[in-house]
Coordinates of C-alpha atoms in Angstrom, one line a residue:
Chain A
X72 CA 0.4 0.3 -0.1
X73 CA 2.7 2.3 0.5
X74 CA 5.7 2.7 -2.2
X75 CA 7.3 -0.1 -2.1
X76 CA 8.6 -0.4 -5.4
X77 CA 9.9 3.8 -6.5
X78 CA 11.2 3.7 -10.1
X79 CA 14.2 2.0 -11.0
X80 CA 16.8 4.7 -10.7
X81 CA 19.4 4.1 -13.3
X82 CA 22.7 3.1 -12.1
X83 CA 25.6 3.8 -14.1
X84 CA 26.1 7.5 -15.8
X85 CA 26.4 6.5 -19.3
X86 CA 24.3 8.6 -21.3
X87 CA 23.3 6.8 -24.5
X88 CA 20.3 4.9 -23.3
X89 CA 21.0 1.4 -24.9
X90 CA 17.3 0.2 -25.6
X91 CA 17.3 -2.6 -23.9
X92 CA 17.9 -1.2 -20.6
X93 CA 14.8 1.5 -21.2
X94 CA 12.5 -1.3 -21.7
X95 CA 13.7 -2.5 -18.7
X96 CA 13.0 0.5 -17.3
X97 CA 9.7 1.4 -19.0
X98 CA 8.4 -2.0 -17.7
X99 CA 9.4 -2.0 -13.4
X100 CA 7.2 1.4 -14.0
X101 CA 4.4 -0.6 -15.8
X102 CA 4.0 -2.8 -13.4
X103 CA 4.6 -0.6 -10.1
X104 CA 1.7 1.3 -12.5
X105 CA -0.6 -1.1 -12.5
X106 CA 0.0 -1.9 -9.1
X107 CA -0.9 1.3 -8.0
X108 CA -4.4 1.3 -10.1
X109 CA -5.3 -2.1 -8.7
X110 CA -4.9 -1.1 -5.3
X111 CA -6.8 1.6 -6.4
X112 CA -9.9 -1.0 -7.3
X113 CA -9.3 -2.9 -4.6
X114 CA -12.4 -1.8 -2.3
X115 CA -14.2 -1.9 -5.4
X116 CA -13.9 -5.3 -5.5
X117 CA -14.4 -6.1 -1.8
X118 CA -17.5 -4.0 -2.0
X119 CA -18.7 -5.9 -5.0
X120 CA -17.7 -9.5 -3.8
X121 CA -19.8 -8.6 -0.7
X122 CA -22.6 -7.3 -2.5
X123 CA -22.6 -11.3 -3.5
X124 CA -22.4 -12.9 -0.5
X125 CA -25.3 -14.5 2.0
X126 CA -24.9 -13.3 5.3
X127 CA -26.8 -15.3 8.0
X128 CA -26.5 -13.0 10.5
X129 CA -27.1 -9.1 10.0
X130 CA -22.9 -8.4 10.3
X131 CA -22.2 -8.9 6.4
X132 CA -18.2 -9.4 7.1
X133 CA -18.1 -13.0 6.1
X134 CA -17.8 -14.2 2.5
X135 CA -21.2 -17.6 3.6
X136 CA -22.3 -18.5 0.3
X137 CA -22.8 -16.8 -2.9
X138 CA -26.4 -15.1 -3.7
X139 CA -27.9 -12.9 -6.6
X140 CA -30.5 -12.3 -4.1
X141 CA -30.2 -9.1 -3.5
X142 CA -30.3 -7.4 -6.5
X143 CA -34.1 -8.3 -7.0
X144 CA -36.0 -5.2 -6.7
X145 CA -37.7 -7.0 -3.6
X146 CA -35.0 -7.5 -1.5
X147 CA -32.8 -4.6 -2.9
X148 CA -35.2 -2.5 -2.3
X149 CA -36.3 -4.3 1.3
X150 CA -35.6 -0.7 3.5
X151 CA -38.1 1.9 3.1
X152 CA -35.7 3.9 4.9
X153 CA -32.5 3.4 2.1
X154 CA -34.9 3.6 -0.7
X155 CA -36.2 7.6 0.8
X156 CA -32.6 8.4 1.1
X157 CA -32.3 7.5 -2.3
X158 CA -35.0 9.6 -3.3
X159 CA -33.5 12.3 -1.6
X160 CA -30.1 11.9 -3.6
X161 CA -31.7 11.4 -6.7
X162 CA -33.6 14.7 -6.2
X163 CA -30.7 16.8 -4.8
X164 CA -28.6 15.5 -7.3
X165 CA -30.6 16.7 -10.5
X166 CA -31.8 19.7 -8.4
X167 CA -28.1 21.0 -7.8
X168 CA -26.6 19.5 -10.2
X169 CA -29.0 21.1 -13.3
X170 CA -28.7 24.3 -11.4
X171 CA -25.1 24.4 -10.6
X172 CA -24.0 23.9 -14.5
X173 CA -25.9 26.8 -15.3
X174 CA -24.4 29.0 -13.0
X175 CA -21.2 27.6 -13.4
X176 CA -20.9 27.9 -17.6
X177 CA -22.3 31.4 -17.2
X178 CA -19.7 32.2 -14.9
X179 CA -17.0 30.7 -16.9
X180 CA -18.7 31.9 -20.3
X181 CA -18.1 36.2 -18.8
X182 CA -14.6 34.6 -17.3
X183 CA -13.4 33.2 -20.7
X184 CA -15.0 35.8 -23.1
X185 CA -15.0 38.9 -21.5
X186 CA -12.4 41.5 -19.7
X187 CA -14.0 43.0 -17.6
X188 CA -12.9 45.0 -13.3
X189 CA -12.6 43.0 -10.5
X190 CA -12.4 39.3 -13.0
X191 CA -8.7 38.8 -11.7
X192 CA -10.9 39.3 -7.4
X193 CA -14.0 36.9 -9.0
X194 CA -11.5 34.3 -10.3
X195 CA -10.1 34.5 -6.6
X196 CA -13.7 34.3 -4.7
X197 CA -13.9 31.4 -6.9
X198 CA -10.9 29.3 -6.1
X199 CA -11.9 29.9 -2.0
X200 CA -14.6 27.3 -1.8
X201 CA -12.7 24.9 -3.7
X202 CA -10.4 25.6 -1.0
X203 CA -12.5 25.2 2.0
X204 CA -12.7 21.9 3.9
X205 CA -16.1 20.8 3.8
X206 CA -16.0 20.7 7.6
X207 CA -15.8 24.3 7.8
X208 CA -18.4 25.4 5.2
X209 CA -21.0 22.9 6.4
X210 CA -20.9 24.2 10.5
X211 CA -20.8 28.1 8.8
X212 CA -23.8 26.8 6.4
X213 CA -24.8 25.6 9.7
X214 CA -24.4 28.7 12.2
X215 CA -26.4 30.9 9.2
X216 CA -29.4 28.9 8.8
X217 CA -29.1 28.4 13.1
X218 CA -28.8 32.5 13.5
X219 CA -31.2 32.9 10.8
X220 CA -33.6 30.5 11.9
X221 CA -34.2 28.4 9.1
X222 CA -35.7 24.8 9.4
X223 CA -33.4 22.3 7.6
X224 CA -34.5 19.7 4.7
X225 CA -34.0 19.3 1.7
X226 CA -33.6 22.2 0.5
X227 CA -31.1 23.4 2.9
X228 CA -29.1 20.3 1.1
X229 CA -29.8 21.4 -2.1
X230 CA -28.6 25.3 -1.2
X231 CA -25.5 22.9 -0.2
X232 CA -24.7 21.4 -2.7
X233 CA -25.5 24.2 -5.2
X234 CA -23.1 26.7 -3.6
X235 CA -19.8 23.5 -3.4
X236 CA -20.2 22.0 -6.9
X237 CA -20.7 25.9 -8.4
X238 CA -16.8 26.6 -8.5
X239 CA -15.8 22.9 -9.7
X240 CA -18.5 23.6 -13.4
X241 CA -16.5 27.2 -13.8
X242 CA -13.1 25.6 -13.8
X243 CA -14.0 22.4 -15.5
X244 CA -16.3 24.7 -18.3
X245 CA -13.5 27.5 -18.4
X246 CA -10.5 24.9 -19.7
X247 CA -12.8 24.6 -22.6
X248 CA -14.3 27.9 -23.0
X249 CA -10.5 29.3 -22.7
X250 CA -9.3 27.6 -26.0
X251 CA -12.5 28.3 -28.4
X252 CA -11.9 30.2 -31.2
X253 CA -13.3 33.2 -31.3
X254 CA -13.4 33.5 -35.1
X255 CA -15.2 31.1 -35.3
X256 CA -18.4 33.0 -33.0
X257 CA -17.1 36.0 -35.2
X258 CA -17.4 34.2 -39.4
X259 CA -20.7 34.3 -37.4
X260 CA -21.6 37.8 -36.1
X261 CA -20.2 38.6 -39.9
X262 CA -22.9 36.4 -41.5
X263 CA -25.4 38.1 -40.3
X264 CA -26.2 36.1 -37.0
X265 CA -27.0 37.9 -33.8
X266 CA -25.9 37.1 -30.6
X267 CA -28.0 34.7 -28.8
X268 CA -28.1 32.8 -32.4
X269 CA -24.7 32.8 -32.5
X270 CA -24.1 31.4 -29.1
X271 CA -27.4 29.1 -29.7
X272 CA -25.6 27.3 -33.3
X273 CA -22.4 27.6 -32.6
X274 CA -20.7 28.6 -29.2
X275 CA -22.7 26.0 -27.1
X276 CA -22.5 23.6 -29.5
X277 CA -18.5 23.2 -29.2
X278 CA -18.3 23.6 -25.7
X279 CA -20.9 21.5 -24.8
X280 CA -18.7 18.5 -23.5
X281 CA -17.1 20.7 -21.3
X282 CA -21.0 21.8 -19.6
X283 CA -22.1 17.6 -19.1
X284 CA -18.2 17.3 -17.4
X285 CA -19.0 19.9 -15.5
X286 CA -22.4 18.4 -15.3
X287 CA -21.6 15.0 -14.5
X288 CA -18.6 16.3 -12.0
X289 CA -21.6 18.5 -10.4
X290 CA -23.6 15.1 -9.9
X291 CA -20.6 13.2 -8.4
X292 CA -19.8 15.1 -6.1
X293 CA -23.2 15.7 -4.9
X294 CA -24.5 12.0 -4.8
X295 CA -21.2 11.5 -3.2
X296 CA -21.9 13.8 -0.8
X297 CA -21.7 13.2 3.7
X298 CA -20.1 16.1 5.9
X299 CA -21.3 19.3 4.2
X300 CA -25.3 17.4 4.3
X301 CA -24.5 15.7 7.4
X302 CA -24.8 19.5 9.2
X303 CA -27.6 20.9 6.9
X304 CA -29.9 17.7 6.5
X305 CA -32.4 18.4 9.7
X306 CA -34.2 15.1 10.0
X307 CA -33.9 14.2 6.6
X308 CA -31.0 11.2 5.1
X309 CA -29.3 11.5 1.7
X310 CA -27.6 7.7 1.2
X311 CA -24.5 8.1 2.5
X312 CA -26.0 10.0 5.6
X313 CA -28.9 6.9 6.5
X314 CA -25.9 4.3 5.7
X315 CA -24.0 6.2 8.4
X316 CA -26.7 5.8 10.3
X317 CA -26.6 2.2 9.4
X318 CA -23.0 1.2 10.3
X319 CA -23.8 1.3 14.0
X320 CA -26.6 -2.0 13.4
X321 CA -24.6 -3.6 10.5
X322 CA -24.5 -2.3 7.7
X323 CA -27.4 -4.4 5.1
X324 CA -26.0 -6.1 2.2
X325 CA -28.4 -3.8 -0.2
X326 CA -25.5 -1.1 0.5
X327 CA -22.6 -3.0 -1.2
X328 CA -25.8 -3.8 -3.9
X329 CA -26.1 0.0 -4.5
X330 CA -22.7 0.8 -4.2
X331 CA -21.8 -1.9 -7.3
X332 CA -25.1 -0.1 -9.3
X333 CA -23.2 3.0 -9.2
X334 CA -20.0 1.8 -9.8
X335 CA -21.4 0.2 -12.7
X336 CA -22.6 3.7 -14.1
X337 CA -18.6 5.3 -13.8
X338 CA -18.7 2.5 -16.1
X339 CA -20.3 3.1 -18.5
X340 CA -19.4 6.5 -18.1
X341 CA -15.7 5.5 -18.8
X342 CA -16.4 3.3 -22.2
X343 CA -18.6 5.8 -24.0
X344 CA -15.9 8.1 -23.3
X345 CA -13.0 6.0 -24.3
X346 CA -15.5 4.8 -27.8
X347 CA -15.6 8.1 -27.8
X348 CA -12.8 10.1 -28.3
X349 CA -11.1 6.4 -29.7
X350 CA -7.4 7.3 -27.2
X351 CA -7.2 10.4 -28.4
X352 CA -6.8 13.9 -26.8
X353 CA -7.9 14.1 -22.6
X354 CA -11.3 13.0 -21.5
X355 CA -13.1 16.0 -20.9
X356 CA -13.6 15.1 -16.9
X357 CA -9.8 16.1 -16.1
X358 CA -8.7 19.5 -15.1
X359 CA -6.5 20.9 -17.4
Chain B
X169 CA -20.5 48.7 -26.8
X170 CA -22.9 48.9 -23.7
X171 CA -24.4 46.1 -24.0
X172 CA -21.0 44.6 -23.8
X173 CA -20.1 46.0 -20.6
X174 CA -22.8 44.5 -19.0
X175 CA -22.8 40.8 -20.0
X176 CA -20.2 40.0 -18.5
X177 CA -21.8 41.1 -14.8
X178 CA -25.4 40.0 -16.1
X179 CA -23.8 36.4 -16.4
X180 CA -21.8 36.0 -13.1
X181 CA -24.8 37.1 -11.4
X182 CA -27.0 34.5 -10.0
X183 CA -23.9 32.3 -9.4
X184 CA -21.9 34.8 -7.4
X185 CA -25.1 36.2 -5.6
X186 CA -25.1 32.1 -4.6
X187 CA -22.2 32.1 -3.6
X188 CA -22.1 35.3 -1.9
X189 CA -25.1 34.5 0.2
X190 CA -24.3 30.3 1.0
X191 CA -20.4 31.2 1.2
X192 CA -19.3 34.5 2.5
X193 CA -22.2 35.1 4.5
X194 CA -22.3 32.1 6.2
X195 CA -18.2 32.2 6.8
X196 CA -19.1 35.4 8.0
X197 CA -21.3 34.5 10.3
X198 CA -19.6 32.5 11.5
X199 CA -16.8 34.8 12.3
X200 CA -18.9 36.7 14.6
X201 CA -20.2 33.5 15.6
X202 CA -17.2 32.7 17.7
X203 CA -17.4 36.2 19.7
X204 CA -20.0 35.5 20.9
X205 CA -21.1 33.6 24.0
X206 CA -24.0 31.2 25.3
X207 CA -25.8 28.7 24.1
X208 CA -28.6 27.4 21.5
X209 CA -31.8 27.2 24.2
X210 CA -30.9 31.1 25.4
X211 CA -29.9 32.4 22.7
X212 CA -26.3 34.2 22.2
X213 CA -24.3 37.4 22.6
X214 CA -21.3 39.4 20.9
X215 CA -18.6 39.2 24.0
X216 CA -16.1 40.4 21.3
X217 CA -12.9 39.0 23.8
X218 CA -11.7 35.3 22.2
X219 CA -12.1 33.9 25.0
X220 CA -13.3 30.8 22.4
X221 CA -10.0 30.5 20.7
X222 CA -8.1 30.5 23.6
X223 CA -10.3 27.5 25.0
X224 CA -9.9 26.1 21.9
X225 CA -6.1 25.7 21.9
X226 CA -5.5 24.9 25.7
X227 CA -8.4 22.1 24.8
X228 CA -7.4 21.1 21.6
X229 CA -4.2 22.4 20.0
X230 CA -3.1 18.5 20.6
X231 CA -5.2 17.4 18.4
X232 CA -5.1 20.6 16.0
X233 CA -1.3 19.7 15.6
X234 CA -2.6 15.8 15.1
X235 CA -4.0 17.1 11.7
X236 CA -1.9 19.1 10.1
X237 CA 0.5 16.0 10.6
X238 CA -1.6 13.9 9.0
X239 CA -2.6 16.3 6.4
X240 CA 1.2 16.5 5.5
X241 CA 2.0 12.7 6.2
X242 CA -0.9 12.2 3.6
X243 CA 0.2 14.5 1.2
X244 CA 3.5 12.8 1.3
X245 CA 2.5 9.6 0.7
X246 CA 0.1 10.4 -2.0
X247 CA 3.0 12.5 -3.9
X248 CA 5.5 9.9 -3.6
X249 CA 3.2 6.7 -4.9
X250 CA 1.5 9.5 -6.9
X251 CA 4.5 10.4 -9.4
X252 CA 5.7 7.4 -11.4
X253 CA 2.2 6.9 -11.9
X254 CA 1.6 10.1 -13.8
X255 CA 5.1 9.8 -14.9
X256 CA 4.7 6.3 -16.4
X257 CA 0.7 7.7 -18.0
X258 CA 2.2 10.7 -19.4
X259 CA 5.6 9.4 -21.1
X260 CA 4.6 5.7 -21.8
X261 CA 0.4 5.7 -21.8
X262 CA 1.0 6.0 -25.8
X263 CA -2.6 5.3 -27.2
X264 CA -4.4 4.3 -24.0
X265 CA -3.3 7.0 -21.8
X266 CA -7.1 8.3 -21.9
X267 CA -7.6 4.1 -20.4
X268 CA -5.1 4.9 -17.4
X269 CA -6.7 8.1 -17.0
X270 CA -10.2 7.2 -16.6
X271 CA -9.2 4.0 -15.0
X272 CA -7.9 6.0 -11.9
X273 CA -11.0 7.9 -11.9
X274 CA -13.6 5.1 -12.0
X275 CA -13.4 3.6 -8.2
X276 CA -14.4 7.3 -6.8
X277 CA -17.6 7.0 -8.4
X278 CA -18.3 5.0 -5.8
X279 CA -19.5 7.1 -2.9
X280 CA -16.5 8.1 -0.2
X281 CA -18.5 6.9 2.9
X282 CA -18.6 3.5 0.7
X283 CA -15.2 3.2 -0.6
X284 CA -13.9 4.3 3.4
X285 CA -16.2 1.3 4.6
X286 CA -14.8 -0.9 2.4
X287 CA -11.6 -0.3 3.7
X288 CA -12.8 -0.5 7.5
X289 CA -13.4 -4.2 6.4
X290 CA -10.6 -4.9 4.5
X291 CA -8.3 -3.9 7.8
X292 CA -11.0 -5.7 10.6
X293 CA -9.2 -6.7 13.2
X294 CA -10.1 -10.8 12.0
X295 CA -10.7 -10.0 8.6
X296 CA -9.5 -11.9 5.2
X297 CA -6.3 -9.6 5.6
X298 CA -5.1 -9.7 8.8
X299 CA -6.9 -12.7 10.0
X300 CA -5.7 -15.3 7.2
X301 CA -2.1 -13.4 7.8
X302 CA -2.3 -14.3 11.3
X303 CA -3.9 -18.2 11.1
X304 CA -1.1 -18.5 8.8
X305 CA 1.3 -17.2 11.9
X306 CA 3.0 -14.1 9.6
X307 CA 1.2 -11.9 12.2
X308 CA 1.0 -11.8 16.1
X309 CA -3.2 -12.0 17.1
X310 CA -3.0 -8.5 19.2
X311 CA -1.8 -7.2 15.9
X312 CA -4.4 -4.5 14.5
X313 CA -4.6 -1.8 12.4
X314 CA -8.2 -0.8 12.6
X315 CA -8.7 2.7 15.4
X316 CA -4.5 3.5 14.2
X317 CA -3.1 6.1 12.9
X318 CA -2.2 3.6 10.0
X319 CA -5.8 3.0 9.4
X320 CA -6.9 6.1 9.1
X321 CA -3.9 7.6 7.0
X322 CA -4.0 4.7 4.5
X323 CA -7.2 5.5 4.4
X324 CA -7.4 9.3 3.9
X325 CA -4.0 8.3 0.6
X326 CA -6.1 6.1 -0.6
X327 CA -9.4 8.6 -0.6
X328 CA -6.7 11.4 -2.4
X329 CA -4.3 10.4 -4.3
X330 CA -6.1 10.9 -7.5
X331 CA -6.6 15.1 -6.0
X332 CA -2.7 14.2 -6.7
X333 CA -2.5 12.0 -9.3
X334 CA -4.3 14.4 -11.8
X335 CA -2.7 17.3 -11.4
X336 CA 0.7 15.7 -11.7
X337 CA -0.7 13.7 -15.2
X338 CA -1.8 17.6 -16.5
X339 CA 1.3 18.7 -15.4
X340 CA 4.2 16.2 -16.9
X341 CA 1.7 15.8 -20.2
X342 CA 2.2 18.9 -20.8
X343 CA 5.7 18.9 -20.4
X344 CA 7.2 19.6 -24.3
X345 CA 9.4 16.7 -25.7
X346 CA 11.7 18.3 -27.0
X347 CA 12.9 19.6 -23.7
X348 CA 14.2 16.3 -23.0
X349 CA 16.1 15.4 -26.3
X350 CA 17.5 18.4 -25.4
X351 CA 19.2 17.8 -22.1
X352 CA 19.9 14.4 -23.9
X353 CA 21.5 15.8 -26.8
X354 CA 23.6 17.8 -24.0
X355 CA 25.3 15.1 -22.5
X356 CA 22.6 15.0 -19.7
X357 CA 22.2 11.3 -18.5
X358 CA 18.7 10.4 -17.2
X359 CA 18.7 11.2 -13.7
X360 CA 19.8 14.5 -14.6
X361 CA 17.2 14.9 -16.9
X362 CA 14.7 13.9 -14.6
X363 CA 16.5 16.2 -11.8
X364 CA 16.6 20.0 -13.9
X365 CA 13.9 19.2 -16.8
X366 CA 11.5 16.6 -15.6
X367 CA 10.6 17.9 -12.0
X368 CA 11.6 21.0 -11.9
X369 CA 8.6 21.7 -14.9
X370 CA 6.5 19.1 -13.7
X371 CA 6.5 21.6 -10.2
X372 CA 2.6 23.3 -10.7
X373 CA 1.3 20.1 -11.0
X374 CA 2.7 18.9 -7.6
X375 CA 1.5 22.2 -5.7
X376 CA -1.5 22.4 -6.8
X377 CA -1.7 18.8 -6.0
X378 CA -0.5 18.9 -2.9
X379 CA -3.0 21.0 -2.4
X380 CA -6.1 19.2 -3.1
X381 CA -4.9 17.2 -0.8
X382 CA -3.6 18.5 2.2
X383 CA -6.5 20.4 2.4
X384 CA -9.2 17.9 2.5
X385 CA -7.0 16.0 4.4
X386 CA -6.2 17.8 7.5
X387 CA -10.3 18.5 7.5
X388 CA -11.0 14.6 7.0
X389 CA -14.2 13.5 8.7
X390 CA -15.2 10.8 7.3
X391 CA -11.4 8.6 7.3
X392 CA -10.5 9.3 11.4
X393 CA -14.4 8.7 12.3
X394 CA -14.4 5.2 10.5
X395 CA -11.3 3.9 10.4
X396 CA -9.7 5.5 13.5
X397 CA -9.8 5.4 17.6
X398 CA -9.9 7.0 20.4
X399 CA -6.3 8.4 19.3
X400 CA -6.6 9.5 16.1
X401 CA -9.2 11.7 17.0
X402 CA -9.0 15.0 14.1
X403 CA -10.3 18.2 14.3
X404 CA -13.3 18.0 11.9
X405 CA -14.7 15.0 14.3
X406 CA -14.8 17.9 16.9
X407 CA -15.7 20.5 14.9
X408 CA -18.8 17.8 14.3
X409 CA -19.6 17.3 17.9
X410 CA -19.1 20.6 18.6
X411 CA -21.7 21.5 16.2
X412 CA -24.2 18.6 16.6
X413 CA -23.2 17.5 19.4
X414 CA -22.7 19.9 21.9
X415 CA -24.3 22.4 20.0
X416 CA -21.5 24.8 21.4
X417 CA -21.5 26.5 18.2
X418 CA -19.2 29.5 19.2
X419 CA -16.2 26.9 20.6
X420 CA -17.0 25.1 17.1
X421 CA -16.6 28.0 14.8
X422 CA -14.0 29.3 17.0
X423 CA -12.7 25.9 15.9
X424 CA -13.4 25.9 12.2
X425 CA -11.3 29.2 12.1
X426 CA -8.5 28.1 13.8
X427 CA -8.6 25.2 10.9
X428 CA -8.6 27.5 8.2
X429 CA -5.7 29.8 10.0
X430 CA -3.9 26.6 10.3
X431 CA -4.1 25.9 6.2
X432 CA -3.6 28.6 5.0
X433 CA -0.3 29.4 7.1
X434 CA 0.6 25.7 6.0
X435 CA 0.0 26.8 1.9
X436 CA 1.7 29.6 2.8
X437 CA 5.2 27.9 4.0
X438 CA 4.3 25.9 0.9
X439 CA 4.1 28.7 -1.4
X440 CA 7.3 29.5 -0.9
X441 CA 9.4 27.0 0.2
X442 CA 7.9 25.9 -4.1
X443 CA 8.6 29.9 -5.2
X444 CA 5.4 29.0 -7.5
X445 CA 2.7 30.8 -8.1
X446 CA 0.4 28.9 -9.4
X447 CA -2.1 29.3 -6.6
X448 CA -5.4 30.1 -8.7
X449 CA -4.3 27.4 -11.3

């Protein structure tokens, strides 16, 4: 788990790299890298495996037999509170991703298409939510809600999720709008398109992949969030807060299945991304 | 064009207002609360004294230091582990670069909490990893990982690895291969080429990755809560307890600001040491 195999260092000081040596070096480094990637998948593999477990008691700790039981809808939906938490998570994810993507895209356009007073300061301000620990943001928001006597619930969770997602969307979309060829828009304008038509037919199609990547990032951040939600959820549970509560009495197999299904969504995303880019370019979600 | 001058402000308005009301205003509120006294039931009043801060320092200075230390260790570990990985993908990835990059991201589609609970399961005292090693006799029966700093640090190292690996990859991938060829043409050894060309050019990535790892690591709540024990309490847990269990908002607010201050000082020192101004990317 720690860095067991640092890249092998060349021993001799010969300057002309002999092909066999290069190859061996590359092989060690490749082996090491693949080992690290395998390590990243270790807890995922365990999670998936124990989603097929058939535990006798309440604790899903030892593998006692293979079953597909928990993938059947009746078993998967056996916990009403978990279903409710899932519903909340999806609602929060949908609304917050939509809002954060809209706000973030507009800001990214403003920052990269226009020079205006206070642009540098605004950039720095947008960086702050990403540089603040979740626990600080979560507790600060709670302090505000308590001071203003706002009761906590689904609305406050959505408010919080939009807040912490905006900056990530800005960064993702900005990477694309900053490198956009302005001549394409100028050409549209020269051909008589008004600004809105130019945006709709030229700019938007060009930045759509980045907007989708931003939306995906916002959705993942929202679905994943535990700490900020914990402070502002009131009596409402999302999937992570429900699971956290369930740890006290033993996490049911359903959670493993749920995690596996979410992971599969990620797999589908990766496959689509690979087919679309066919080994060229950088995936849109990676920061540049 | 007069309209052109207004457009960027109008575009920024919704998001900016949202962040002002739900990010900046809460921070200001918390700063104010940290100088208040009282209870949730009786209400708070502003005192203007720093009692909450002095109390927090005397009570929790050890935990604050531990959090900073853990954050530092995790940052160093993720850097050491992911640098060779990012290097390999950037320079040897070839046509599979995208695949490897997406493979690094893929595990993190699974919620943080589920990943961490999976680690808790793997590292359990008589789980399949330690249990097997104990049965074979490699490990002592009393050996445990959970509830020790090792568990917390390794959990955080796992969870924050992509935050380090991706910026490193981006910085390494950007390096113009001709610089490396030039170094070789000038009879630089591989080692020298790496130390004097590749490494310096990748420093912006090191800086960005360190920030993205260090900041959430110091304030982390999930890993110490689910993998740690009484001897690994971190400041995030203290803040959580002050706010959600003891309802002592002023104290919690003061600790939250101390955490921010500690992080800012750390980042500032680091920026000075590295001499880079790539803070905002």
